[in-house]
Amino acid sequence: MPAALIVIDVQQSFLHRPYWSDEDLPAFRAALIRLVAGCRARAVPVVHVLHEDGEWPFDAASGLVRPLDWLPAEADATFIKQVHNALTGSGLADWLATRGVDTLLIAGIRTEQCCETTARVAADLGYRVDFVSEATLTFAMQDAHGHSVSAAAIKAHTELVLAGRFATIRDVDAALAALDAREGAACP
């Protein structure tokens, strides 16, 4: 059964948020570029999903609802979402169904928000989900008590709550190896 890589919210809008940090960007960028290239080499469709919600810098009029300059541009399809998950109201679910896709590789920006939410919804809809945490990016946050929570801690928490319930947590190499194993298992 086919798989698709869903690249969520890797867009210019985030560069204009006060919490934006380049600290983890080099590792994220390298991982995502490797994942996209690996999917392309395996003829796995690459889908870009961008967030647009009417609030600057996520409104269409800002001109910032477009992929980051370094993201490989050759998407098989691009969808716009207005909610936290990529499947509701964007047209993506219909696109996947038309192609018989049963496995989603999830990557993108805000590990704990749109990426995690998409993984949960996808699992509930019956997709097999590989959450490629290495190819997600998030930022430090403060909790309601004023305590700082690092991006690494947020990613670790997302991995903890998704693993075995909603997704298989994989790094890029493991995600690509899983695609190879599925392809090999599909051959007679």
mmCIF file of C-alpha atoms in Angstrom:
data_model
loop_
_atom_site.group_PDB
_atom_site.id
_atom_site.type_symbol
_atom_site.label_atom_id
_atom_site.label_comp_id
_atom_site.label_asym_id
_atom_site.label_seq_id
_atom_site.Cartn_x
_atom_site.Cartn_y
_atom_site.Cartn_z
ATOM 1 C CA MET A 1 0.000 0.000 0.000
ATOM 2 C CA PRO A 2 1.275 3.476 -0.810
ATOM 3 C CA ALA A 3 2.769 5.988 1.566
ATOM 4 C CA ALA A 4 3.027 9.785 1.408
ATOM 5 C CA LEU A 5 5.287 12.294 3.136
ATOM 6 C CA ILE A 6 3.282 15.146 4.675
ATOM 7 C CA VAL A 7 5.453 18.236 5.240
ATOM 8 C CA ILE A 8 3.483 20.498 7.561
ATOM 9 C CA ASP A 9 3.811 24.287 7.927
ATOM 10 C CA VAL A 10 7.419 24.663 6.786
ATOM 11 C CA GLN A 11 6.588 28.222 5.826
ATOM 12 C CA GLN A 12 7.868 31.790 5.896
ATOM 13 C CA SER A 13 5.218 32.832 8.445
ATOM 14 C CA PHE A 14 7.169 31.325 11.345
ATOM 15 C CA LEU A 15 10.176 33.565 10.746
ATOM 16 C CA HIS A 16 7.989 36.461 11.919
ATOM 17 C CA ARG A 17 6.856 34.952 15.227
ATOM 18 C CA PRO A 18 8.555 36.179 18.430
ATOM 19 C CA TYR A 19 9.385 32.623 19.529
ATOM 20 C CA TRP A 20 11.243 31.760 16.291
ATOM 21 C CA SER A 21 14.712 30.416 16.995
ATOM 22 C CA ASP A 22 17.395 29.224 14.588
ATOM 23 C CA GLU A 23 18.975 27.062 17.295
ATOM 24 C CA ASP A 24 17.624 23.710 16.045
ATOM 25 C CA LEU A 25 17.108 24.821 12.441
ATOM 26 C CA PRO A 26 20.314 23.355 10.890
ATOM 27 C CA ALA A 27 19.618 19.820 12.153
ATOM 28 C CA PHE A 28 15.926 20.049 11.243
ATOM 29 C CA ARG A 29 16.684 21.388 7.762
ATOM 30 C CA ALA A 30 19.260 18.660 7.086
ATOM 31 C CA ALA A 31 16.902 15.921 8.313
ATOM 32 C CA LEU A 32 13.939 17.201 6.309
ATOM 33 C CA ILE A 33 15.969 17.594 3.118
ATOM 34 C CA ARG A 34 17.280 14.014 3.522
ATOM 35 C CA LEU A 35 13.749 12.744 4.141
ATOM 36 C CA VAL A 36 12.334 14.524 1.089
ATOM 37 C CA ALA A 37 15.192 13.244 -1.078
ATOM 38 C CA GLY A 38 14.737 9.707 0.250
ATOM 39 C CA CYS A 39 11.015 9.780 -0.441
ATOM 40 C CA ARG A 40 11.610 11.161 -3.938
ATOM 41 C CA ALA A 41 14.125 8.368 -4.646
ATOM 42 C CA ARG A 42 11.457 5.833 -3.611
ATOM 43 C CA ALA A 43 8.655 7.486 -5.632
ATOM 44 C CA VAL A 44 6.794 8.380 -2.417
ATOM 45 C CA PRO A 45 4.695 11.513 -2.966
ATOM 46 C CA VAL A 46 5.748 14.630 -1.071
ATOM 47 C CA VAL A 47 2.894 16.873 0.034
ATOM 48 C CA HIS A 48 3.261 20.396 1.397
ATOM 49 C CA VAL A 49 0.623 21.656 3.810
ATOM 50 C CA LEU A 50 0.632 25.346 4.706
ATOM 51 C CA HIS A 51 -1.257 27.050 7.522
ATOM 52 C CA GLU A 52 -3.436 30.047 6.814
ATOM 53 C CA ASP A 53 -5.715 31.464 9.497
ATOM 54 C CA GLY A 54 -6.314 35.127 8.662
ATOM 55 C CA GLU A 55 -4.006 36.416 11.392
ATOM 56 C CA TRP A 56 -0.705 38.020 10.376
ATOM 57 C CA PRO A 57 1.750 36.431 9.483
ATOM 58 C CA PHE A 58 -0.467 33.438 8.679
ATOM 59 C CA ASP A 59 -2.901 35.342 6.486
ATOM 60 C CA ALA A 60 -2.741 35.127 2.701
ATOM 61 C CA ALA A 61 -2.308 38.894 2.368
ATOM 62 C CA SER A 62 0.985 38.741 4.308
ATOM 63 C CA GLY A 63 2.687 36.976 1.391
ATOM 64 C CA LEU A 64 4.327 34.694 3.968
ATOM 65 C CA VAL A 65 2.120 31.632 3.534
ATOM 66 C CA ARG A 66 4.685 29.987 1.294
ATOM 67 C CA PRO A 67 7.408 27.395 1.869
ATOM 68 C CA LEU A 68 10.705 28.375 3.461
ATOM 69 C CA ASP A 69 13.239 29.141 0.735
ATOM 70 C CA TRP A 70 15.378 26.070 1.390
ATOM 71 C CA LEU A 71 12.514 23.528 1.244
ATOM 72 C CA PRO A 72 12.702 21.499 -1.974
ATOM 73 C CA ALA A 73 9.867 22.972 -4.048
ATOM 74 C CA GLU A 74 8.830 19.950 -6.070
ATOM 75 C CA ALA A 75 5.715 19.016 -4.060
ATOM 76 C CA ASP A 76 3.336 16.517 -5.626
ATOM 77 C CA ALA A 77 0.522 18.568 -4.126
ATOM 78 C CA THR A 78 0.097 21.574 -1.840
ATOM 79 C CA PHE A 79 -2.815 22.108 0.521
ATOM 80 C CA ILE A 80 -3.859 24.993 2.742
ATOM 81 C CA LYS A 81 -5.250 24.254 6.186
ATOM 82 C CA GLN A 82 -7.015 26.538 8.634
ATOM 83 C CA VAL A 83 -6.959 24.187 11.646
ATOM 84 C CA HIS A 84 -4.207 22.410 13.549
ATOM 85 C CA ASN A 85 -4.397 19.124 11.642
ATOM 86 C CA ALA A 86 -3.627 18.762 7.964
ATOM 87 C CA LEU A 87 -6.548 16.440 7.185
ATOM 88 C CA THR A 88 -9.625 18.453 8.161
ATOM 89 C CA GLY A 89 -11.040 20.746 5.508
ATOM 90 C CA SER A 90 -7.858 20.994 3.424
ATOM 91 C CA GLY A 91 -8.658 18.503 0.676
ATOM 92 C CA LEU A 92 -5.682 16.356 1.688
ATOM 93 C CA ALA A 93 -7.814 13.442 2.938
ATOM 94 C CA ASP A 94 -9.568 13.155 -0.435
ATOM 95 C CA TRP A 95 -6.238 13.387 -2.287
ATOM 96 C CA LEU A 96 -4.812 10.550 -0.158
ATOM 97 C CA ALA A 97 -7.929 8.390 -0.554
ATOM 98 C CA THR A 98 -7.882 8.799 -4.342
ATOM 99 C CA ARG A 99 -4.339 7.434 -4.374
ATOM 100 C CA GLY A 100 -4.948 4.588 -1.930
ATOM 101 C CA VAL A 101 -2.401 5.965 0.557
ATOM 102 C CA ASP A 102 -2.480 4.101 3.864
ATOM 103 C CA THR A 103 0.764 5.308 5.484
ATOM 104 C CA LEU A 104 1.697 8.874 6.349
ATOM 105 C CA LEU A 105 5.170 10.084 7.211
ATOM 106 C CA ILE A 106 4.727 13.254 9.267
ATOM 107 C CA ALA A 107 7.352 16.029 9.321
ATOM 108 C CA GLY A 108 7.291 19.794 9.713
ATOM 109 C CA ILE A 109 7.010 22.733 12.067
ATOM 110 C CA ARG A 110 5.639 22.694 15.475
ATOM 111 C CA THR A 111 6.219 19.183 16.627
ATOM 112 C CA GLU A 112 3.645 19.392 19.430
ATOM 113 C CA GLN A 113 0.981 21.319 17.567
ATOM 114 C CA CYS A 114 0.177 20.748 13.912
ATOM 115 C CA CYS A 115 2.488 17.740 13.456
ATOM 116 C CA GLU A 116 1.260 15.919 16.579
ATOM 117 C CA THR A 117 -2.378 16.828 15.925
ATOM 118 C CA THR A 118 -2.136 15.553 12.357
ATOM 119 C CA ALA A 119 -0.615 12.292 13.601
ATOM 120 C CA ARG A 120 -3.445 11.788 16.108
ATOM 121 C CA VAL A 121 -6.200 12.539 13.594
ATOM 122 C CA ALA A 122 -4.528 10.369 10.949
ATOM 123 C CA ALA A 123 -4.315 7.428 13.354
ATOM 124 C CA ASP A 124 -7.972 7.863 14.286
ATOM 125 C CA LEU A 125 -8.837 7.807 10.571
ATOM 126 C CA GLY A 126 -7.018 4.486 10.153
ATOM 127 C CA TYR A 127 -3.716 5.569 8.635
ATOM 128 C CA ARG A 128 -0.453 3.966 9.644
ATOM 129 C CA VAL A 129 1.629 6.916 10.905
ATOM 130 C CA ASP A 130 5.400 7.260 11.001
ATOM 131 C CA PHE A 131 6.205 10.375 13.014
ATOM 132 C CA VAL A 132 9.649 11.427 11.819
ATOM 133 C CA SER A 133 10.534 13.434 14.905
ATOM 134 C CA GLU A 134 14.041 14.200 13.674
ATOM 135 C CA ALA A 135 12.392 16.071 10.776
ATOM 136 C CA THR A 136 10.144 18.183 13.003
ATOM 137 C CA LEU A 137 10.937 21.527 14.599
ATOM 138 C CA THR A 138 9.561 23.304 17.614
ATOM 139 C CA PHE A 139 10.557 26.032 20.021
ATOM 140 C CA ALA A 140 10.965 26.484 23.763
ATOM 141 C CA MET A 141 7.798 27.504 25.602
ATOM 142 C CA GLN A 142 6.758 28.719 29.039
ATOM 143 C CA ASP A 143 4.120 26.847 30.994
ATOM 144 C CA ALA A 144 1.320 28.506 32.993
ATOM 145 C CA HIS A 145 3.629 28.738 36.027
ATOM 146 C CA GLY A 146 6.369 30.589 34.155
ATOM 147 C CA HIS A 147 8.673 27.570 33.857
ATOM 148 C CA SER A 148 10.621 27.257 30.628
ATOM 149 C CA VAL A 149 10.257 24.026 28.695
ATOM 150 C CA SER A 150 12.958 23.352 26.114
ATOM 151 C CA ALA A 151 12.253 22.370 22.546
ATOM 152 C CA ALA A 152 13.990 19.037 23.240
ATOM 153 C CA ALA A 153 11.672 18.351 26.193
ATOM 154 C CA ILE A 154 8.612 19.219 24.102
ATOM 155 C CA LYS A 155 9.747 16.850 21.341
ATOM 156 C CA ALA A 156 10.440 14.102 23.877
ATOM 157 C CA HIS A 157 6.956 14.535 25.345
ATOM 158 C CA THR A 158 5.358 14.364 21.894
ATOM 159 C CA GLU A 159 7.267 11.175 21.125
ATOM 160 C CA LEU A 160 6.161 9.704 24.477
ATOM 161 C CA VAL A 161 2.456 10.381 23.989
ATOM 162 C CA LEU A 162 2.326 9.331 20.320
ATOM 163 C CA ALA A 163 4.471 6.183 20.458
ATOM 164 C CA GLY A 164 2.536 2.943 20.266
ATOM 165 C CA ARG A 165 -0.822 4.722 20.399
ATOM 166 C CA PHE A 166 -0.949 7.008 17.409
ATOM 167 C CA ALA A 167 2.352 6.582 15.592
ATOM 168 C CA THR A 168 5.645 4.832 15.245
ATOM 169 C CA ILE A 169 8.426 7.267 16.122
ATOM 170 C CA ARG A 170 11.259 7.126 13.614
ATOM 171 C CA ASP A 171 14.334 9.072 12.606
ATOM 172 C CA VAL A 172 14.954 9.694 8.914
ATOM 173 C CA ASP A 173 17.032 6.561 8.341
ATOM 174 C CA ALA A 174 14.470 4.326 10.077
ATOM 175 C CA ALA A 175 11.571 5.927 8.173
ATOM 176 C CA LEU A 176 13.290 5.310 4.843
ATOM 177 C CA ALA A 177 14.227 1.759 5.865
ATOM 178 C CA ALA A 178 10.580 1.119 6.788
ATOM 179 C CA LEU A 179 9.532 2.295 3.320
ATOM 180 C CA ASP A 180 12.058 -0.104 1.789
ATOM 181 C CA ALA A 181 10.810 -2.969 3.979
ATOM 182 C CA ARG A 182 7.190 -2.298 3.001
ATOM 183 C CA GLU A 183 8.124 -2.175 -0.682
ATOM 184 C CA GLY A 184 10.063 -5.433 -0.349
ATOM 185 C CA ALA A 185 7.145 -7.082 1.445
ATOM 186 C CA ALA A 186 4.783 -5.973 -1.343
ATOM 187 C CA CYS A 187 6.853 -7.675 -4.036
ATOM 188 C CA PRO A 188 5.827 -11.270 -4.925
#
